[in-house]
Amino acid sequence: MAQKQSQHYVTIKGTKDGLNLILDDSCAFRDVINDLDDKLSARHIQQTEGQTVTVTIKVGNRYLTDEQEDSLREIIQEKQNLEVDRIDSNVISRDEAEEERKRTTVKSVARTVRSGQVLEVEGDLLLIGDVNPGGTVMAGGNIFVMGTLRGIAHAGAYGNNDAVITASLLKPSQLRIADLISRPPDQTGIADAEAECAYIKEGTEISVDRVQILTKIRPNLTRL
């Protein structure tokens, strides 16, 4: 009678940066743990004694609890020369999904932001109104002002260099995108009646141009 072939729940691939551990996402977690422990105990994994090998764990469509992550890290890091660099997963928690929703949601506000006031949102901001001198608008994403922007605008406030600022009339006291700051633009050739946008050009400076240029420089700004 032929012996039943054992299942393989963990695939180990060597890379120039270390090891990739690819875990089966359709089996029980205990099966993954047992197979992982067996494979990492094999002699060929221990050949580089004294040299730290970084490990990337790829869990596919499996969601790991904090306890399961700890179990994986413990098994791997008890091997003297292995160190977990990161865990890659195709799924996210409900809290992470909610944070992502906030970052990608367009918040519509109809008001005037007056001197001394600060309006801040996590995602994109659509302001139907003006930003007066001394007023500030901040967004984790883009800022769209359907009115006059004469105060301070800070888009990409959490580090998004692709964020843009637009206004029906762009006359700011200061523009900020991510970590870059721009003084009031010197351009006088663009008509006051024409909407403008500000964006980071070539990663080094904030540039101001006609709003129509956004379809070329930020083609993914809209989904339509």
PDB file of N, CA, C and O in Angstrom, residues 22 35 47 65 79 83 94-95 112-113 121 124-125 129 134 138 152 168 186 195-196 199 201 203-204 211:
ATOM      1  N   ILE A  22       6.051  31.636   1.948  1.00  0.00           N
ATOM      2  CA  ILE A  22       4.723  31.740   1.348  1.00  0.00           C
ATOM      3  C   ILE A  22       3.826  30.705   2.019  1.00  0.00           C
ATOM      4  O   ILE A  22       4.042  29.494   1.898  1.00  0.00           O
ATOM      5  N   ASP A  35       4.008  22.819   9.770  1.00  0.00           N
ATOM      6  CA  ASP A  35       4.856  22.669   8.589  1.00  0.00           C
ATOM      7  C   ASP A  35       5.993  23.688   8.603  1.00  0.00           C
ATOM      8  O   ASP A  35       7.128  23.382   8.218  1.00  0.00           O
ATOM      9  N   GLN A  47      22.434  27.021   7.485  1.00  0.00           N
ATOM     10  CA  GLN A  47      23.789  26.998   6.957  1.00  0.00           C
ATOM     11  C   GLN A  47      24.567  28.283   7.199  1.00  0.00           C
ATOM     12  O   GLN A  47      25.775  28.263   7.289  1.00  0.00           O
ATOM     13  N   THR A  65      -4.712  37.130  13.283  1.00  0.00           N
ATOM     14  CA  THR A  65      -4.922  37.852  14.532  1.00  0.00           C
ATOM     15  C   THR A  65      -3.555  38.224  15.103  1.00  0.00           C
ATOM     16  O   THR A  65      -2.514  37.721  14.664  1.00  0.00           O
ATOM     17  N   LYS A  79      14.904  30.705  15.677  1.00  0.00           N
ATOM     18  CA  LYS A  79      16.054  30.259  14.902  1.00  0.00           C
ATOM     19  C   LYS A  79      17.089  31.375  14.959  1.00  0.00           C
ATOM     20  O   LYS A  79      16.802  32.523  14.599  1.00  0.00           O
ATOM     21  N   GLU A  83      15.323  36.611  11.127  1.00  0.00           N
ATOM     22  CA  GLU A  83      14.659  37.789  11.690  1.00  0.00           C
ATOM     23  C   GLU A  83      13.529  38.217  10.759  1.00  0.00           C
ATOM     24  O   GLU A  83      13.742  38.397   9.553  1.00  0.00           O
ATOM     25  N   ARG A  94     -11.080  45.431   9.878  1.00  0.00           N
ATOM     26  CA  ARG A  94     -12.177  46.392   9.748  1.00  0.00           C
ATOM     27  C   ARG A  94     -11.715  47.803  10.101  1.00  0.00           C
ATOM     28  O   ARG A  94     -12.093  48.776   9.441  1.00  0.00           O
ATOM     29  N   ASP A  95     -10.884  47.913  11.136  1.00  0.00           N
ATOM     30  CA  ASP A  95     -10.384  49.237  11.527  1.00  0.00           C
ATOM     31  C   ASP A  95      -9.506  49.834  10.433  1.00  0.00           C
ATOM     32  O   ASP A  95      -9.585  51.033  10.141  1.00  0.00           O
ATOM     33  N   THR A 112     -17.635  79.518   4.881  1.00  0.00           N
ATOM     34  CA  THR A 112     -16.467  80.384   4.707  1.00  0.00           C
ATOM     35  C   THR A 112     -15.517  80.137   5.871  1.00  0.00           C
ATOM     36  O   THR A 112     -15.933  80.156   7.039  1.00  0.00           O
ATOM     37  N   VAL A 113     -14.257  79.878   5.558  1.00  0.00           N
ATOM     38  CA  VAL A 113     -13.244  79.689   6.596  1.00  0.00           C
ATOM     39  C   VAL A 113     -12.632  81.057   6.879  1.00  0.00           C
ATOM     40  O   VAL A 113     -11.910  81.618   6.048  1.00  0.00           O
ATOM     41  N   VAL A 121      -9.616  67.817   7.347  1.00  0.00           N
ATOM     42  CA  VAL A 121     -10.267  66.541   7.068  1.00  0.00           C
ATOM     43  C   VAL A 121      -9.195  65.496   6.788  1.00  0.00           C
ATOM     44  O   VAL A 121      -8.068  65.830   6.429  1.00  0.00           O
ATOM     45  N   ASP A 124     -10.058  63.819   1.079  1.00  0.00           N
ATOM     46  CA  ASP A 124     -10.116  64.989   0.205  1.00  0.00           C
ATOM     47  C   ASP A 124     -11.123  65.993   0.759  1.00  0.00           C
ATOM     48  O   ASP A 124     -12.135  65.616   1.352  1.00  0.00           O
ATOM     49  N   LEU A 125     -10.853  67.267   0.524  1.00  0.00           N
ATOM     50  CA  LEU A 125     -11.752  68.335   0.964  1.00  0.00           C
ATOM     51  C   LEU A 125     -12.337  69.063  -0.239  1.00  0.00           C
ATOM     52  O   LEU A 125     -11.591  69.533  -1.101  1.00  0.00           O
ATOM     53  N   GLY A 129     -17.106  77.503  -0.843  1.00  0.00           N
ATOM     54  CA  GLY A 129     -17.000  78.752  -0.103  1.00  0.00           C
ATOM     55  C   GLY A 129     -15.586  79.300  -0.219  1.00  0.00           C
ATOM     56  O   GLY A 129     -14.775  78.795  -1.012  1.00  0.00           O
ATOM     57  N   GLY A 134      -5.799  84.502   6.772  1.00  0.00           N
ATOM     58  CA  GLY A 134      -5.726  84.076   8.163  1.00  0.00           C
ATOM     59  C   GLY A 134      -6.453  82.770   8.435  1.00  0.00           C
ATOM     60  O   GLY A 134      -6.287  82.177   9.501  1.00  0.00           O
ATOM     61  N   MET A 138      -6.851  72.179   5.716  1.00  0.00           N
ATOM     62  CA  MET A 138      -5.890  71.074   5.678  1.00  0.00           C
ATOM     63  C   MET A 138      -6.616  69.803   5.284  1.00  0.00           C
ATOM     64  O   MET A 138      -7.765  69.597   5.661  1.00  0.00           O
ATOM     65  N   ILE A 152      -4.383  79.943   4.001  1.00  0.00           N
ATOM     66  CA  ILE A 152      -3.385  78.880   3.930  1.00  0.00           C
ATOM     67  C   ILE A 152      -4.068  77.569   3.553  1.00  0.00           C
ATOM     68  O   ILE A 152      -5.126  77.239   4.091  1.00  0.00           O
ATOM     69  N   SER A 168     -11.190  78.238  -7.437  1.00  0.00           N
ATOM     70  CA  SER A 168     -11.742  79.084  -8.494  1.00  0.00           C
ATOM     71  C   SER A 168     -10.915  80.352  -8.633  1.00  0.00           C
ATOM     72  O   SER A 168     -10.701  80.856  -9.742  1.00  0.00           O
ATOM     73  N   ASP A 186       4.012  84.186  -7.866  1.00  0.00           N
ATOM     74  CA  ASP A 186       4.300  85.467  -8.506  1.00  0.00           C
ATOM     75  C   ASP A 186       3.548  85.644  -9.821  1.00  0.00           C
ATOM     76  O   ASP A 186       3.493  86.741 -10.366  1.00  0.00           O
ATOM     77  N   ALA A 195      -9.797  79.241 -13.055  1.00  0.00           N
ATOM     78  CA  ALA A 195      -9.432  78.342 -11.954  1.00  0.00           C
ATOM     79  C   ALA A 195      -7.999  77.860 -12.124  1.00  0.00           C
ATOM     80  O   ALA A 195      -7.521  77.644 -13.242  1.00  0.00           O
ATOM     81  N   GLU A 196      -7.311  77.671 -10.989  1.00  0.00           N
ATOM     82  CA  GLU A 196      -5.912  77.237 -11.004  1.00  0.00           C
ATOM     83  C   GLU A 196      -5.717  76.063 -10.053  1.00  0.00           C
ATOM     84  O   GLU A 196      -6.563  75.773  -9.206  1.00  0.00           O
ATOM     85  N   TYR A 199       0.493  71.895  -7.500  1.00  0.00           N
ATOM     86  CA  TYR A 199       0.928  70.502  -7.393  1.00  0.00           C
ATOM     87  C   TYR A 199       2.452  70.481  -7.269  1.00  0.00           C
ATOM     88  O   TYR A 199       3.129  71.476  -7.553  1.00  0.00           O
ATOM     89  N   LYS A 201       5.891  69.613  -8.597  1.00  0.00           N
ATOM     90  CA  LYS A 201       6.477  69.399  -9.913  1.00  0.00           C
ATOM     91  C   LYS A 201       7.855  68.754  -9.766  1.00  0.00           C
ATOM     92  O   LYS A 201       8.728  69.292  -9.082  1.00  0.00           O
ATOM     93  N   GLY A 203       8.925  66.561  -8.012  1.00  0.00           N
ATOM     94  CA  GLY A 203       9.299  66.203  -6.654  1.00  0.00           C
ATOM     95  C   GLY A 203      10.093  67.235  -5.889  1.00  0.00           C
ATOM     96  O   GLY A 203      10.570  66.963  -4.785  1.00  0.00           O
ATOM     97  N   THR A 204      10.246  68.448  -6.451  1.00  0.00           N
ATOM     98  CA  THR A 204      11.135  69.419  -5.808  1.00  0.00           C
ATOM     99  C   THR A 204      10.477  70.751  -5.458  1.00  0.00           C
ATOM    100  O   THR A 204      10.967  71.460  -4.587  1.00  0.00           O
ATOM    101  N   VAL A 211      -6.106  74.822 -14.095  1.00  0.00           N
ATOM    102  CA  VAL A 211      -6.651  73.605 -13.530  1.00  0.00           C
ATOM    103  C   VAL A 211      -6.783  72.493 -14.574  1.00  0.00           C
ATOM    104  O   VAL A 211      -6.754  71.303 -14.249  1.00  0.00           O
TER     105      VAL A 211
END
